[in-house]
XYZ file of N, CA and C in Angstrom:
462
model
N 7.611 -16.383 6.301
C 6.255 -16.016 6.598
C 5.828 -16.823 7.807
N 5.245 -16.148 8.737
C 4.734 -16.811 9.920
C 3.263 -16.498 10.004
N 2.462 -17.523 10.009
C 1.039 -17.306 10.202
C 0.623 -18.101 11.416
N -0.323 -17.581 12.098
C -0.830 -18.272 13.275
C -2.305 -18.009 13.383
N -2.937 -18.788 14.196
C -4.363 -18.623 14.367
C -4.703 -18.916 15.808
N -5.356 -17.966 16.430
C -5.791 -18.154 17.802
C -7.266 -17.794 17.860
N -7.971 -18.495 18.665
C -9.375 -18.188 18.810
C -9.818 -18.437 20.227
N -10.890 -17.792 20.566
C -11.489 -18.016 21.869
C -12.257 -19.330 21.814
N -12.534 -19.898 22.990
C -13.330 -21.141 22.999
C -14.637 -20.946 22.244
N -14.937 -21.889 21.374
C -16.162 -21.828 20.585
C -16.004 -21.140 19.248
N -14.888 -20.426 19.031
C -14.673 -19.784 17.739
C -14.152 -20.788 16.735
N -14.603 -20.621 15.516
C -14.143 -21.494 14.441
C -12.818 -20.965 13.897
N -11.864 -21.839 13.704
C -10.576 -21.448 13.143
C -10.648 -21.471 11.617
N -9.824 -20.661 10.944
C -9.827 -20.666 9.469
C -9.458 -22.039 8.922
N -10.059 -22.365 7.798
C -9.754 -23.616 7.117
C -8.503 -23.448 6.270
N -7.710 -24.512 6.190
C -6.549 -24.498 5.306
C -7.064 -24.536 3.874
N -6.409 -23.860 2.931
C -6.897 -23.857 1.548
C -6.997 -25.272 0.965
N -7.961 -25.452 0.090
C -8.105 -26.719 -0.618
C -6.927 -26.896 -1.573
N -6.497 -28.129 -1.796
C -5.420 -28.361 -2.778
C -5.850 -27.887 -4.164
N -4.903 -27.384 -4.917
C -5.183 -26.907 -6.275
C -4.611 -27.830 -7.349
N -3.589 -28.611 -6.979
C -2.908 -29.471 -7.947
C -2.913 -30.904 -7.452
N -2.855 -31.832 -8.386
C -2.787 -33.247 -8.026
C -3.865 -34.038 -8.740
N -4.021 -35.298 -8.388
C -5.014 -36.147 -9.055
C -6.413 -35.528 -8.996
N -7.036 -35.420 -10.143
C -8.364 -34.829 -10.236
C -8.356 -33.307 -10.209
N -7.192 -32.702 -10.167
C -7.053 -31.247 -10.146
C -6.076 -30.839 -11.251
N -5.594 -29.625 -11.178
C -4.594 -29.192 -12.161
C -3.340 -30.045 -12.015
N -2.601 -30.240 -13.104
C -1.366 -31.035 -12.996
C -0.316 -30.290 -12.175
N 0.556 -31.070 -11.528
C 1.659 -30.472 -10.789
C 2.544 -29.681 -11.738
N 3.186 -28.641 -11.217
C 4.126 -27.857 -12.012
C 5.473 -28.583 -11.969
N 5.948 -28.975 -13.125
C 7.208 -29.712 -13.209
C 8.386 -28.754 -13.352
N 9.565 -29.296 -13.212
C 10.777 -28.499 -13.429
C 10.735 -27.892 -14.825
N 10.431 -28.736 -15.807
C 10.409 -28.266 -17.198
C 9.429 -27.107 -17.369
N 8.207 -27.262 -16.841
C 7.220 -26.198 -17.038
C 7.597 -24.924 -16.281
N 8.345 -25.041 -15.195
C 8.734 -23.863 -14.424
C 9.886 -23.094 -15.059
N 10.811 -23.786 -15.715
C 12.012 -23.091 -16.202
C 12.115 -22.975 -17.718
N 11.283 -23.685 -18.462
C 11.463 -23.704 -19.923
C 11.133 -22.375 -20.597
N 10.330 -21.533 -19.963
C 9.952 -20.267 -20.583
C 10.838 -19.093 -20.224
N 11.922 -19.337 -19.524
C 12.809 -18.233 -19.136
C 13.597 -17.770 -20.364
N 13.494 -16.490 -20.723
C 14.263 -16.001 -21.881
C 15.764 -16.118 -21.619
N 16.524 -16.392 -22.654
C 17.979 -16.565 -22.530
C 18.646 -15.326 -21.954
N 18.065 -14.132 -22.223
C 18.683 -12.896 -21.742
C 18.059 -12.383 -20.440
N 17.322 -13.235 -19.746
C 16.704 -12.822 -18.483
C 17.778 -12.499 -17.448
N 17.509 -11.531 -16.564
C 18.490 -11.220 -15.518
C 18.757 -12.443 -14.636
N 19.989 -12.572 -14.192
C 20.395 -13.652 -13.281
C 20.227 -15.042 -13.896
N 20.356 -15.120 -15.213
C 20.200 -16.397 -15.921
C 21.469 -16.702 -16.719
N 22.582 -16.807 -16.008
C 23.892 -17.035 -16.610
C 24.137 -18.544 -16.731
N 23.748 -19.108 -17.858
C 23.864 -20.553 -18.060
C 25.327 -20.994 -18.073
N 26.196 -20.232 -18.735
C 27.612 -20.609 -18.772
C 28.222 -20.562 -17.371
N 27.842 -19.573 -16.580
C 28.363 -19.442 -15.228
C 27.882 -20.544 -14.292
N 26.807 -21.232 -14.679
C 26.269 -22.306 -13.845
C 26.867 -23.667 -14.201
N 27.699 -23.707 -15.235
C 28.256 -24.987 -15.686
C 29.170 -25.609 -14.629
N 29.081 -26.930 -14.522
C 30.008 -27.652 -13.640
C 31.387 -27.645 -14.286
N 32.434 -27.706 -13.489
C 33.771 -27.836 -14.069
C 33.854 -29.146 -14.858
N 34.710 -29.217 -15.869
C 34.847 -30.457 -16.638
C 35.115 -31.657 -15.717
N 34.416 -32.726 -15.961
C 34.586 -33.944 -15.187
C 33.725 -34.021 -13.934
N 32.970 -32.979 -13.633
C 32.127 -32.968 -12.436
C 30.637 -33.077 -12.766
N 30.325 -33.514 -13.983
C 28.932 -33.624 -14.374
C 28.207 -34.629 -13.471
N 26.884 -34.472 -13.393
C 26.058 -35.371 -12.586
C 25.105 -36.119 -13.506
N 24.459 -37.122 -12.978
C 23.523 -37.917 -13.777
C 22.338 -37.066 -14.224
N 22.031 -37.089 -15.512
C 20.843 -36.369 -15.974
C 19.581 -37.023 -15.409
N 18.499 -36.255 -15.350
C 17.230 -36.801 -14.875
C 16.080 -36.162 -15.641
N 14.893 -36.716 -15.470
C 13.690 -36.282 -16.185
C 13.231 -34.926 -15.662
N 13.158 -33.945 -16.535
C 12.721 -32.602 -16.151
C 11.218 -32.526 -15.924
N 10.498 -33.568 -16.270
C 9.052 -33.581 -16.061
C 8.699 -34.175 -14.704
N 9.510 -33.830 -13.706
C 9.281 -34.249 -12.328
C 9.221 -32.996 -11.462
N 8.937 -33.192 -10.185
C 8.903 -32.069 -9.250
C 10.315 -31.747 -8.783
N 10.553 -30.488 -8.494
C 11.861 -30.055 -7.999
C 12.023 -30.430 -6.530
N 13.263 -30.584 -6.127
C 13.566 -30.776 -4.707
C 13.467 -29.422 -4.003
N 13.557 -29.450 -2.699
C 13.494 -28.221 -1.907
C 14.633 -27.277 -2.278
N 14.300 -26.005 -2.442
C 15.293 -24.979 -2.730
C 15.724 -24.380 -1.391
N 17.010 -24.349 -1.132
C 17.529 -23.770 0.110
C 18.369 -22.535 -0.216
N 18.871 -21.884 0.822
C 19.691 -20.670 0.632
C 20.907 -20.912 -0.247
N 21.462 -22.105 -0.194
C 22.615 -22.439 -1.025
C 22.222 -23.116 -2.319
N 20.930 -23.225 -2.566
C 20.445 -23.891 -3.771
C 20.070 -25.340 -3.522
N 20.504 -25.886 -2.392
C 20.174 -27.274 -2.072
C 20.988 -28.241 -2.910
N 20.540 -29.460 -2.943
C 21.212 -30.510 -3.726
C 20.685 -30.518 -5.156
N 20.192 -29.398 -5.596
C 19.582 -29.303 -6.914
C 20.616 -29.027 -7.990
N 20.339 -29.569 -9.143
C 21.114 -29.219 -10.328
C 20.202 -29.381 -11.533
N 20.615 -28.803 -12.636
C 19.811 -28.810 -13.857
C 19.607 -30.245 -14.340
N 18.424 -30.555 -14.885
C 18.156 -31.924 -15.354
C 19.154 -32.454 -16.384
N 19.859 -31.581 -17.080
C 20.863 -32.035 -18.058
C 22.023 -32.740 -17.371
N 22.234 -32.411 -16.086
C 23.376 -32.963 -15.352
C 24.670 -32.229 -15.637
N 24.640 -31.226 -16.492
C 25.849 -30.519 -16.907
C 26.119 -29.236 -16.121
N 25.123 -28.799 -15.337
C 25.293 -27.522 -14.639
C 24.346 -27.417 -13.453
N 24.604 -26.399 -12.637
C 23.683 -26.037 -11.561
C 22.522 -25.263 -12.195
N 21.481 -25.059 -11.421
C 20.437 -24.144 -11.873
C 20.992 -22.730 -11.826
N 20.535 -21.882 -12.735
C 20.852 -20.463 -12.617
C 19.996 -19.889 -11.485
N 20.385 -18.715 -11.004
C 19.586 -18.077 -9.959
C 18.161 -17.816 -10.443
N 18.012 -17.460 -11.701
C 16.675 -17.192 -12.247
C 15.859 -18.484 -12.296
N 16.492 -19.605 -12.617
C 15.775 -20.885 -12.617
C 15.334 -21.255 -11.197
N 16.198 -21.039 -10.216
C 15.817 -21.308 -8.825
C 14.617 -20.447 -8.437
N 14.650 -19.175 -8.822
C 13.533 -18.274 -8.517
C 12.249 -18.737 -9.208
N 12.361 -19.190 -10.445
C 11.174 -19.668 -11.170
C 10.617 -20.935 -10.538
N 11.497 -21.807 -10.066
C 11.032 -23.013 -9.372
C 10.274 -22.650 -8.099
N 10.620 -21.517 -7.491
C 9.937 -21.050 -6.283
C 8.702 -20.210 -6.616
N 8.362 -20.080 -7.885
C 7.190 -19.365 -8.419
C 7.352 -17.852 -8.483
N 8.585 -17.339 -8.397
C 8.780 -15.908 -8.625
C 8.620 -15.630 -10.115
N 7.959 -14.534 -10.481
C 7.859 -14.192 -11.907
C 9.241 -13.870 -12.471
N 9.425 -14.113 -13.742
C 10.710 -13.860 -14.403
C 11.085 -12.384 -14.289
N 10.118 -11.514 -14.196
C 10.381 -10.077 -14.134
C 10.724 -9.589 -12.730
N 10.633 -10.461 -11.724
C 10.888 -10.019 -10.352
C 12.351 -9.664 -10.168
N 12.602 -8.498 -9.592
C 13.966 -8.016 -9.359
C 14.339 -8.252 -7.899
N 15.449 -8.890 -7.653
C 15.940 -9.131 -6.305
C 16.941 -8.046 -5.944
N 16.963 -7.666 -4.667
C 17.847 -6.585 -4.216
C 19.301 -7.030 -4.197
N 19.580 -8.136 -3.530
C 20.951 -8.631 -3.436
C 20.898 -10.063 -2.945
N 22.015 -10.770 -3.032
C 22.106 -12.158 -2.572
C 20.858 -12.955 -2.959
N 20.617 -12.995 -4.256
C 19.398 -13.589 -4.791
C 19.183 -15.028 -4.324
N 20.228 -15.848 -4.369
C 20.063 -17.258 -4.009
C 19.575 -17.397 -2.566
N 20.108 -16.577 -1.664
C 19.681 -16.628 -0.259
C 18.230 -16.163 -0.123
N 17.873 -15.104 -0.824
C 16.499 -14.610 -0.772
C 15.525 -15.653 -1.299
N 15.878 -16.293 -2.396
C 15.010 -17.316 -2.986
C 14.871 -18.502 -2.035
N 15.990 -18.947 -1.459
C 15.959 -20.092 -0.563
C 15.205 -19.836 0.728
N 15.223 -18.599 1.210
C 14.513 -18.251 2.441
C 13.051 -17.894 2.205
N 12.679 -17.709 0.963
C 11.346 -17.202 0.651
C 10.256 -18.264 0.776
N 9.088 -17.792 1.155
C 7.882 -18.583 0.987
C 7.527 -18.414 -0.486
N 7.311 -19.502 -1.215
C 6.967 -19.340 -2.635
C 5.765 -18.406 -2.803
N 5.879 -17.415 -3.682
C 4.791 -16.449 -3.843
C 3.421 -17.073 -4.113
N 3.363 -18.133 -4.891
C 2.061 -18.760 -5.166
C 1.478 -19.406 -3.909
N 2.326 -19.949 -3.046
C 1.853 -20.511 -1.781
C 1.351 -19.393 -0.874
N 2.114 -18.310 -0.767
C 1.698 -17.175 0.057
C 0.361 -16.624 -0.432
N 0.206 -16.520 -1.749
C -1.051 -16.020 -2.310
C -2.221 -16.922 -1.919
N -2.051 -18.226 -2.026
C -3.133 -19.161 -1.678
C -3.487 -19.048 -0.191
N -2.487 -18.974 0.667
C -2.747 -18.846 2.105
C -3.446 -17.532 2.423
N -2.954 -16.438 1.865
C -3.561 -15.145 2.157
C -4.981 -15.051 1.615
N -5.254 -15.634 0.468
C -6.633 -15.641 -0.040
C -7.555 -16.400 0.917
N -7.072 -17.518 1.441
C -7.875 -18.288 2.394
C -8.086 -17.501 3.689
N -7.048 -16.816 4.156
C -7.159 -16.016 5.379
C -8.149 -14.869 5.171
N -8.033 -14.178 4.058
C -8.945 -13.070 3.766
C -10.379 -13.577 3.681
N -10.587 -14.696 3.005
C -11.936 -15.269 2.906
C -12.492 -15.625 4.275
N -11.662 -16.200 5.121
C -12.093 -16.563 6.466
C -12.442 -15.322 7.284
N -11.610 -14.280 7.186
C -11.889 -13.047 7.925
C -13.173 -12.391 7.442
N -13.397 -12.390 6.152
C -14.640 -11.810 5.611
C -15.862 -12.598 6.080
N -15.740 -13.909 6.090
C -16.838 -14.748 6.552
C -17.109 -14.494 8.040
N -16.046 -14.411 8.831
C -16.206 -14.131 10.263
C -16.836 -12.759 10.472
N -16.372 -11.747 9.734
C -16.959 -10.406 9.853
C -18.441 -10.420 9.508
N -18.811 -11.124 8.443
C -20.217 -11.189 8.037
C -21.064 -11.874 9.112
N -20.552 -12.956 9.697
C -21.290 -13.657 10.748
C -21.436 -12.775 11.987
N -20.381 -12.066 12.361
C -20.456 -11.197 13.532
C -21.414 -10.031 13.305
N -21.421 -9.482 12.101
C -22.352 -8.408 11.767
C -23.787 -8.907 11.829
N -24.035 -10.102 11.296
C -25.378 -10.689 11.333
C -25.824 -10.900 12.777
N -24.927 -11.415 13.604
C -25.265 -11.662 15.010
C -25.511 -10.344 15.753
N -24.729 -9.299 15.459
C -24.923 -7.999 16.097
C -26.274 -7.412 15.711
N -26.665 -7.560 14.464
C -27.979 -7.057 14.018
C -29.109 -7.807 14.713
N -28.933 -9.123 14.853
C -29.952 -9.905 15.558
C -30.069 -9.451 17.006
N -28.924 -9.196 17.646
C -28.930 -8.708 19.033
C -29.632 -7.361 19.131
N -29.380 -6.477 18.162
C -30.024 -5.156 18.164
C -31.536 -5.303 18.024
N -31.960 -6.184 17.140
C -33.409 -6.388 16.938
C -34.071 -6.912 18.205
N -33.396 -7.788 18.946
C -33.944 -8.336 20.186
C -34.000 -7.291 21.290
N -33.118 -6.323 21.243
C -33.027 -5.325 22.311
C -33.816 -4.058 22.030
N -34.558 -4.022 20.949
C -35.362 -2.831 20.619
C -36.527 -2.756 21.597
N -36.691 -1.598 22.193
C -37.800 -1.372 23.123
C -38.904 -0.677 22.326
N -40.069 -1.254 22.376
C -41.189 -0.680 21.655
C -41.935 0.261 22.603
N -41.994 1.533 22.238
C -42.704 2.536 23.023
C -44.009 2.899 22.332
N -45.086 2.867 23.074
C -46.400 3.259 22.524
C -46.835 4.558 23.124
């Protein structure tokens, strides 16, 4: 996703959305909260296929933390158990894709290249709000200009 903002001198630029999560706001979404609700039979959720070969296990870690960056190859991420990689469905859930979302092909690459849907939604809501506010201000100014330019004929 590429967003940009250009304005003429004196124009106000859109504001970046206010944070939604963090201290004094909603709690951050943890790995556990993002992946724990995935049904065992969900598409692209092959837990056995994600297992590390015997002897290649990694150190387990706390699932109640934030995930690392997801890349096209999955990044340096692995399941908090340390016994396997994330499934493709878990990677998608960490990126905020709904469990029901169907990917066309090469799911891991699509997930890694994607702007997280929840982030895109927040940005687009802010952009839409800014455009509506700008439209309302321009309409108000145009009406004021019309009122000033009315010629009174007697």
